[in-house]
């Protein structure tokens, strides 16, 4: 289908597709098996300008947007969803600064992040604050011209490989979500510690780690926005970043379908390629149709977000929900088409199924996405009365 990409967007897609084919795919199985985060690939992504797509030109980026980030994520995820996160999770970590940072913070941090000289990460989730992000306990206590942060963040993508962390912590615990504030924390600040490294089912080429703040001293000028605005900064960030997960899911689904079509054309059973069996054809047709429907929604949502439309939370949640459910379904069917071979690690397809699962979970489980969508519908209906 034609999504009427501009010349610039088509060139970006072709560039990332080439990088994915030539540099990422040959490494994907090894990185997955050994759980390696590849700095060599980060260097290639940085040299190709991929870290700057969401950063305004004034701060060293290319001033593109969520659609371009979606294009990058989709193309990389066709080859390896784990590797995709080296770019996408850095964008997630940058969004709080881009959305709510002041001029000084943007000038100080964005140029090097846009260059890919450093990576960023986003720290919201805690052991007791997953879906219920408002239950966070990490504390930020003012001490003169610093805040002292104490607490533990878990499942942090790019944890341990990022230099810049955008962190949500409570400045006024009595006030709940209205008592949270957002901070920019460097990994070289005193009291910043790395915790447990996670051993994951999928996206094993990405780094996921606990981040511990142990009397971590953060300068007051690193607070993003006013005290008490942190939860809103986090929610606005997720509104912008969820299409990134959706497009990662889309890439996983497309990558799995491409492998399934190739396999079906060459695998002979009952004296013919299984692609000539109607049962397989119907599966492939459904997979392709579901992917195209998800792609249409992801691109539409990304375009809406880039045009500064109102109520982007609803479409952002919708595209993440749909694309990740499609990825799970398509990758499960792709393994089915490979049959017994699909279950074996000798073949590349089982990785796609393992990688797909996380897209239904992170940046808000799909149950949370449904909550966000339903609340927005109900709020809209109430406002019309
Ligand atoms: N934009 C701006 N403000 C928003 C907002 C949005 N999209 N959504 C909520 N808010 C505001 C509300 O207006 C409200 O403000 P007031 O106090 O002024 O009225 C405040 O935030 C609290 O909102 P709610 O009452 O709706 O909050 P809640 O406690 O019911 O939670 C939730 C809402 C949507 C369930 C939220 O907790 C949520 O998104 N949970 C999922 C968390 C999540 O996605 N985590 C992913 C972490 S990142 C990650 O996974 C990446 C990685 O590295 C692995």
PDB file of C-alpha atoms and ligand atoms in Angstrom, residues 89 92 122 124-125 130-134 154-158 177-178 208 231-232 235-236 238-239 242 313 361-365 368-369 371-372 375, ligand 1:
ATOM      1  CA  UNK A  89      14.489   3.683  23.918  1.00  0.00           C
ATOM      2  CA  UNK A  92      11.872   7.603  24.778  1.00  0.00           C
ATOM      3  CA  UNK A 122      13.431   6.651  30.696  1.00  0.00           C
ATOM      4  CA  UNK A 124       9.335   5.439  35.456  1.00  0.00           C
ATOM      5  CA  UNK A 125       8.681   1.791  36.402  1.00  0.00           C
ATOM      6  CA  UNK A 130       4.174  -1.015  36.932  1.00  0.00           C
ATOM      7  CA  UNK A 131       0.732  -0.545  35.383  1.00  0.00           C
ATOM      8  CA  UNK A 132      -0.086   1.645  38.381  1.00  0.00           C
ATOM      9  CA  UNK A 133       2.635   4.135  37.545  1.00  0.00           C
ATOM     10  CA  UNK A 134       1.220   6.569  40.096  1.00  0.00           C
ATOM     11  CA  UNK A 154      13.265  -1.602  37.289  1.00  0.00           C
ATOM     12  CA  UNK A 155      13.166  -2.968  33.726  1.00  0.00           C
ATOM     13  CA  UNK A 156      14.908   0.112  32.380  1.00  0.00           C
ATOM     14  CA  UNK A 157      15.603  -0.275  28.686  1.00  0.00           C
ATOM     15  CA  UNK A 158      19.090   1.064  27.853  1.00  0.00           C
ATOM     16  CA  UNK A 177       0.656  11.760  41.154  1.00  0.00           C
ATOM     17  CA  UNK A 178       0.517  15.548  41.713  1.00  0.00           C
ATOM     18  CA  UNK A 208      17.534  -3.984  30.503  1.00  0.00           C
ATOM     19  CA  UNK A 231       3.511  12.485  36.222  1.00  0.00           C
ATOM     20  CA  UNK A 232       2.095  14.605  33.405  1.00  0.00           C
ATOM     21  CA  UNK A 235       2.139  10.544  30.457  1.00  0.00           C
ATOM     22  CA  UNK A 236       2.854  13.016  27.632  1.00  0.00           C
ATOM     23  CA  UNK A 238       4.266   7.825  26.636  1.00  0.00           C
ATOM     24  CA  UNK A 239       1.671   9.423  24.341  1.00  0.00           C
ATOM     25  CA  UNK A 242       3.864   4.378  22.116  1.00  0.00           C
ATOM     26  CA  UNK A 313      -3.278   9.670  23.984  1.00  0.00           C
ATOM     27  CA  UNK A 361       3.543  -5.517  27.809  1.00  0.00           C
ATOM     28  CA  UNK A 362       5.920  -2.572  27.892  1.00  0.00           C
ATOM     29  CA  UNK A 363       5.157   1.140  27.656  1.00  0.00           C
ATOM     30  CA  UNK A 364       1.866   0.134  29.245  1.00  0.00           C
ATOM     31  CA  UNK A 365       0.277  -3.320  28.984  1.00  0.00           C
ATOM     32  CA  UNK A 368      -3.708  -0.283  30.229  1.00  0.00           C
ATOM     33  CA  UNK A 369      -4.023   0.858  26.585  1.00  0.00           C
ATOM     34  CA  UNK A 371      -8.158   1.726  29.859  1.00  0.00           C
ATOM     35  CA  UNK A 372      -6.638   4.839  28.277  1.00  0.00           C
ATOM     36  CA  UNK A 375     -11.413   6.721  29.563  1.00  0.00           C
TER      37      UNK A 375
HETATM   38  N1  LIG B   1      -1.328  13.708  29.287  1.00  0.00           N
HETATM   39  C1  LIG B   1      -1.302  14.661  30.249  1.00  0.00           C
HETATM   40  N2  LIG B   1      -1.763  14.440  31.520  1.00  0.00           N
HETATM   41  C2  LIG B   1      -2.258  13.217  31.790  1.00  0.00           C
HETATM   42  C3  LIG B   1      -2.303  12.181  30.833  1.00  0.00           C
HETATM   43  C4  LIG B   1      -1.824  12.459  29.531  1.00  0.00           C
HETATM   44  N3  LIG B   1      -1.842  11.534  28.569  1.00  0.00           N
HETATM   45  N4  LIG B   1      -2.833  11.075  31.400  1.00  0.00           N
HETATM   46  C5  LIG B   1      -3.118  11.400  32.689  1.00  0.00           C
HETATM   47  N5  LIG B   1      -2.762  12.686  32.909  1.00  0.00           N
HETATM   48  C6  LIG B   1      -2.927  13.452  34.138  1.00  0.00           C
HETATM   49  C7  LIG B   1      -4.389  13.468  34.563  1.00  0.00           C
HETATM   50  O1  LIG B   1      -5.091  14.521  33.935  1.00  0.00           O
HETATM   51  C8  LIG B   1      -4.278  13.660  36.068  1.00  0.00           C
HETATM   52  O2  LIG B   1      -4.020  15.023  36.309  1.00  0.00           O
HETATM   53  P1  LIG B   1      -4.720  15.787  37.550  1.00  0.00           P
HETATM   54  O3  LIG B   1      -4.174  15.172  38.789  1.00  0.00           O
HETATM   55  O4  LIG B   1      -4.302  17.207  37.375  1.00  0.00           O
HETATM   56  O5  LIG B   1      -6.192  15.572  37.401  1.00  0.00           O
HETATM   57  C9  LIG B   1      -2.999  12.886  36.416  1.00  0.00           C
HETATM   58  O6  LIG B   1      -2.227  12.793  35.199  1.00  0.00           O
HETATM   59  C10 LIG B   1      -3.278  11.494  36.920  1.00  0.00           C
HETATM   60  O7  LIG B   1      -4.015  10.824  35.927  1.00  0.00           O
HETATM   61  P2  LIG B   1      -4.940   9.565  36.233  1.00  0.00           P
HETATM   62  O8  LIG B   1      -5.832   9.889  37.385  1.00  0.00           O
HETATM   63  O9  LIG B   1      -5.539   9.128  34.954  1.00  0.00           O
HETATM   64  O10 LIG B   1      -3.827   8.540  36.756  1.00  0.00           O
HETATM   65  P3  LIG B   1      -3.961   7.006  37.125  1.00  0.00           P
HETATM   66  O11 LIG B   1      -3.206   6.784  38.379  1.00  0.00           O
HETATM   67  O12 LIG B   1      -5.372   6.546  37.040  1.00  0.00           O
HETATM   68  O13 LIG B   1      -3.072   6.290  35.974  1.00  0.00           O
HETATM   69  C11 LIG B   1      -2.588   5.321  33.842  1.00  0.00           C
HETATM   70  C12 LIG B   1      -3.273   6.438  34.651  1.00  0.00           C
HETATM   71  C13 LIG B   1      -2.926   5.652  32.391  1.00  0.00           C
HETATM   72  C14 LIG B   1      -3.094   3.943  34.185  1.00  0.00           C
HETATM   73  C15 LIG B   1      -1.052   5.390  34.076  1.00  0.00           C
HETATM   74  O14 LIG B   1      -0.718   4.937  35.378  1.00  0.00           O
HETATM   75  C16 LIG B   1      -0.282   4.572  33.056  1.00  0.00           C
HETATM   76  O15 LIG B   1      -0.058   5.037  31.937  1.00  0.00           O
HETATM   77  N6  LIG B   1       0.150   3.336  33.428  1.00  0.00           N
HETATM   78  C17 LIG B   1       1.018   2.574  32.590  1.00  0.00           C
HETATM   79  C18 LIG B   1       2.430   2.934  32.858  1.00  0.00           C
HETATM   80  C19 LIG B   1       3.339   2.653  31.702  1.00  0.00           C
HETATM   81  O16 LIG B   1       3.002   2.795  30.545  1.00  0.00           O
HETATM   82  N7  LIG B   1       4.556   2.276  32.026  1.00  0.00           N
HETATM   83  C20 LIG B   1       5.551   2.052  31.045  1.00  0.00           C
HETATM   84  C21 LIG B   1       6.877   2.507  31.550  1.00  0.00           C
HETATM   85  S1  LIG B   1       8.041   2.910  30.286  1.00  0.00           S
HETATM   86  C22 LIG B   1       8.503   1.468  29.572  1.00  0.00           C
HETATM   87  O17 LIG B   1       7.872   0.473  29.666  1.00  0.00           O
HETATM   88  C23 LIG B   1       9.711   1.524  28.717  1.00  0.00           C
HETATM   89  C24 LIG B   1      10.839   0.722  29.157  1.00  0.00           C
HETATM   90  O18 LIG B   1      11.951   1.217  29.247  1.00  0.00           O
HETATM   91  C25 LIG B   1      10.648  -0.721  29.431  1.00  0.00           C
END
